[in-house]
Tab-separated table of C-alpha atoms in Angstrom:
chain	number	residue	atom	x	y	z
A	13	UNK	CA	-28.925	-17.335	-91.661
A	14	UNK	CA	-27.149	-20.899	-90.867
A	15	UNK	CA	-25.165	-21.967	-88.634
A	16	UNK	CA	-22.391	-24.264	-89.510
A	17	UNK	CA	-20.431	-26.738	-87.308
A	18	UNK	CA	-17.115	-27.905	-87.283
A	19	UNK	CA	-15.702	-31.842	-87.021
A	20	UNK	CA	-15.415	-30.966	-83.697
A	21	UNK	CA	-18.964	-30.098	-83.167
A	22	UNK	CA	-18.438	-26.600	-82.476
A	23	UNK	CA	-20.067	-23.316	-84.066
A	24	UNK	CA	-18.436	-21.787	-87.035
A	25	UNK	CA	-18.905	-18.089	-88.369
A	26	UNK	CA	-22.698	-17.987	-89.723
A	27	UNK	CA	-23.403	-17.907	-93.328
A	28	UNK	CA	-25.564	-16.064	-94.995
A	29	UNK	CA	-27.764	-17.933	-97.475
A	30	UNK	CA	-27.403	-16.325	-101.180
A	31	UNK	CA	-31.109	-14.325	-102.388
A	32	UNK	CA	-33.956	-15.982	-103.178
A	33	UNK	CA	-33.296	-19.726	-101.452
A	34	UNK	CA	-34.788	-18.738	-98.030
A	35	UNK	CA	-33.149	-17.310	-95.047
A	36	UNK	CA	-33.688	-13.016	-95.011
A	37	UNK	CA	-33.913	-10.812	-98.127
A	38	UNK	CA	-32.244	-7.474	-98.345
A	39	UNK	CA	-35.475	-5.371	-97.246
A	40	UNK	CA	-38.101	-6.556	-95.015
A	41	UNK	CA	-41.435	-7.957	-96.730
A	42	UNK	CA	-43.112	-4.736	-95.646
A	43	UNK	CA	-40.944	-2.362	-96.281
A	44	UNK	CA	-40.321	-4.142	-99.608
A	45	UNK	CA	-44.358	-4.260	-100.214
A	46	UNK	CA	-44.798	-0.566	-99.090
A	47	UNK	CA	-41.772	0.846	-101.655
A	48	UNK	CA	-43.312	-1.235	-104.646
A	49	UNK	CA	-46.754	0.003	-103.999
A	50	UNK	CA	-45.715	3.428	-103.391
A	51	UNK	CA	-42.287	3.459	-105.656
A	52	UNK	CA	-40.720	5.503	-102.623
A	53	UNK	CA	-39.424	5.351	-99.737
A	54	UNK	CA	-41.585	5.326	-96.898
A	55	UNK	CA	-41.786	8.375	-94.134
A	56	UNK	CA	-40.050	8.055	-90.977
A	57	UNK	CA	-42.143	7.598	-87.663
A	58	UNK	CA	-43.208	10.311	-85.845
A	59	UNK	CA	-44.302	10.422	-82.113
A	60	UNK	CA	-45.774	13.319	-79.810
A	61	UNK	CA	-44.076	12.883	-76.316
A	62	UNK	CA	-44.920	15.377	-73.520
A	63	UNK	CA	-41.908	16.645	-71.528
A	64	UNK	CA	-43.494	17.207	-68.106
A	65	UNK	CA	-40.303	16.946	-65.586
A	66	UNK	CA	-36.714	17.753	-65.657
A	67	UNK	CA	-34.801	16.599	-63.409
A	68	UNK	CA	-33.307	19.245	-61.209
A	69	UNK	CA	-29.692	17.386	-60.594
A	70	UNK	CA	-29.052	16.450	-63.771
A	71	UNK	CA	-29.716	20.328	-64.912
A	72	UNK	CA	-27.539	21.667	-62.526
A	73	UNK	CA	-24.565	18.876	-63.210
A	74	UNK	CA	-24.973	19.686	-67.020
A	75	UNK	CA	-24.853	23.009	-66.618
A	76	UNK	CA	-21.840	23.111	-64.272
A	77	UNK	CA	-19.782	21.117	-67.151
A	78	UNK	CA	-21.526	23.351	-69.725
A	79	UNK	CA	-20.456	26.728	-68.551
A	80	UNK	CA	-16.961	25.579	-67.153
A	81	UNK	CA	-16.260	24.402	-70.711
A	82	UNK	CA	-17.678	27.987	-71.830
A	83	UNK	CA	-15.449	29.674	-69.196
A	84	UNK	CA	-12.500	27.653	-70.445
A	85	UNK	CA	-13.102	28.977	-73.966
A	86	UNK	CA	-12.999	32.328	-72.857
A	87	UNK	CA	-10.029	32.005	-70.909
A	88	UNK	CA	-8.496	30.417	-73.400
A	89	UNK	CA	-9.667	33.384	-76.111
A	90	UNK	CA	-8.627	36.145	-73.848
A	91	UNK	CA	-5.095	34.358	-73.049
A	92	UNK	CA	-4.614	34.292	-76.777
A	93	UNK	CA	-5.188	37.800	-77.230
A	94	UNK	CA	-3.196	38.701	-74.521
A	95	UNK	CA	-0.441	37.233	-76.041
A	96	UNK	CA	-0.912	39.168	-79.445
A	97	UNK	CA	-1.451	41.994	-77.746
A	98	UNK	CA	1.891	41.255	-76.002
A	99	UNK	CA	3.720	40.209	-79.290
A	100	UNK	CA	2.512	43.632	-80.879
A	101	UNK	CA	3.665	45.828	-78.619
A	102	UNK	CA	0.243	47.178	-77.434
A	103	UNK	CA	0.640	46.385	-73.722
A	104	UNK	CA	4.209	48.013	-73.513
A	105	UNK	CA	2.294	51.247	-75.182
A	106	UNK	CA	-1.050	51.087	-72.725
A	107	UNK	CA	2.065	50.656	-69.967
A	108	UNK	CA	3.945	53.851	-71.187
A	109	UNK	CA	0.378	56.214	-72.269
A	110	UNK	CA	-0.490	55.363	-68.098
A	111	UNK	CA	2.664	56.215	-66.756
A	112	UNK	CA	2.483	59.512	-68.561
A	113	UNK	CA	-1.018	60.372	-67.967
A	114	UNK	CA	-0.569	59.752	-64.523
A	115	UNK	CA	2.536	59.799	-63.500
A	116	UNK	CA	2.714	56.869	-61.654
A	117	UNK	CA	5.634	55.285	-63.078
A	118	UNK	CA	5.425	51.725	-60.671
A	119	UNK	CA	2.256	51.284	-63.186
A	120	UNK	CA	2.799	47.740	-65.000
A	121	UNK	CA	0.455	45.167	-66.391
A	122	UNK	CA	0.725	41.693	-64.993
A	123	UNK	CA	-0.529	38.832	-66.930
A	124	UNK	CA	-0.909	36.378	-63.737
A	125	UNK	CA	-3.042	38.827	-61.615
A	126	UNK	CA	-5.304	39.931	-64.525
A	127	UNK	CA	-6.017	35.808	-65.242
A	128	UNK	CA	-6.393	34.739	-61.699
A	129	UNK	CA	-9.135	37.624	-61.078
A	130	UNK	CA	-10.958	36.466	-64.504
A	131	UNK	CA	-10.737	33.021	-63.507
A	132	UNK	CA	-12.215	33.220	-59.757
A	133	UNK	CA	-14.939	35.524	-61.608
A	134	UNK	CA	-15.345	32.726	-64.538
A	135	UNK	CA	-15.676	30.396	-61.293
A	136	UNK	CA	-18.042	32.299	-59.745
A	137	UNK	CA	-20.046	32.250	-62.606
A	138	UNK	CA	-20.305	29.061	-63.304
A	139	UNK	CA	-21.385	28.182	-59.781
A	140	UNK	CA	-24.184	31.611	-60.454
A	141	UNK	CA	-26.022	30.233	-63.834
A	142	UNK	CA	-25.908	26.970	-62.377
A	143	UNK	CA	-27.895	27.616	-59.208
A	144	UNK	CA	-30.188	29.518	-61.880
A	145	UNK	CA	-30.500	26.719	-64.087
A	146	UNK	CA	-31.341	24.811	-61.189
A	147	UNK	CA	-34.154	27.522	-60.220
A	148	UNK	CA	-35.196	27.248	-63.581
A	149	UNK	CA	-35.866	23.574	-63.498
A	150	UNK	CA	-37.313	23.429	-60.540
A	151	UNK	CA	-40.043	26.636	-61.869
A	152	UNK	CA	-40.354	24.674	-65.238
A	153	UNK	CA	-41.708	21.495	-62.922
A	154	UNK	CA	-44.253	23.789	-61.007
A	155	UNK	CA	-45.279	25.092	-64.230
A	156	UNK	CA	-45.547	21.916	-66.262
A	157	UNK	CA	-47.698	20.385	-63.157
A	158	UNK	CA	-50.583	23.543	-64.063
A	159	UNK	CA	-50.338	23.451	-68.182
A	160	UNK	CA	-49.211	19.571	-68.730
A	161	UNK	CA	-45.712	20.248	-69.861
A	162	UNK	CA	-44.070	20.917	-73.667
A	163	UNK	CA	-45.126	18.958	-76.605
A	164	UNK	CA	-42.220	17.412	-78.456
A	165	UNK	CA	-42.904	16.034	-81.818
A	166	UNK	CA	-39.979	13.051	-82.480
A	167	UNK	CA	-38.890	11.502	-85.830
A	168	UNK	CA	-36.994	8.436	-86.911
A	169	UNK	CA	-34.082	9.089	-88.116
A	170	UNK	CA	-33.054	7.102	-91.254
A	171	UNK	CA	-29.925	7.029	-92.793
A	172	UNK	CA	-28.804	6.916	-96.351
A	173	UNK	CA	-27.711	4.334	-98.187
């Protein structure tokens, strides 16, 4: 690759010199060497790594943003259904089959009440698994310190074409 100038001395886009009069060919000379001896591709790379810490903050942020996302969901699931269940007619008919089985005819079912409950217990929740995460990592450290940790195996990816 070449760098041009202009008449006013400075640097122009680089140009790439056409195959076969110097500069870089399309593969590297190994690569290139290793496919025409082998007439394929060569494997990816692999390494062994040995996972012997986690670290305990990070866990516990991840896993506050990963189960407040998966509270979200659920929320978000359950608020859908609600309103089918709405649309339908199905809560209008659980509201009429209590008032008759009980006679208590002040019996109705509010939306805003059943959400905020689910979401201070989807809170809670997320602030529970956390802390256990958390426990987790820190027991995973203790544990990796007597057996030497968990043996990943990693590959190069390589894409195609």
């Amino acid at each position: 690759m070449t760098q041009q100038t202009d008449d006013a001395g400075l640097a122009a886009e680089p140009t790439v010199p056409p195959p076969g009069q110097g500069g870089m060919t399309s593969l590297p000379p190994v690569v290139a060497a290793e496919r025409s001896r082998r007439g394929r591709k060569p494997r990816p790379r692999q390494t062994r790594v040995v996972i012997k810490k986690v670290g305990p903050w990070s866990v516990f942020r991840f896993s506050l943003l990963f189960y407040f996302c998966i509270m979200l969901v659920i929320l978000f699931a359950l608020a859908i259904l609600y309103g089918l269940l709405g649309a339908i007619g199905a809560l209008d008919s659980v509201t009429k089959l209590t008032r008759d089985l009980f006679a208590d005819q002040s019996f109705e079912i509010h939306g805003g009440w059943i959400f905020s409950r689910l979401a201070a217990i989807g809170f809670a929740m997320v602030i529970l698994w956390s802390f256990i995460n958390l426990f987790l990592a820190f027991l995973y450290n203790l544990i990796s310190d007597v057996v030497g940790g968990v043996e990943v195996t990693l590959a190069e990816h390589r894409r195609r074409g």
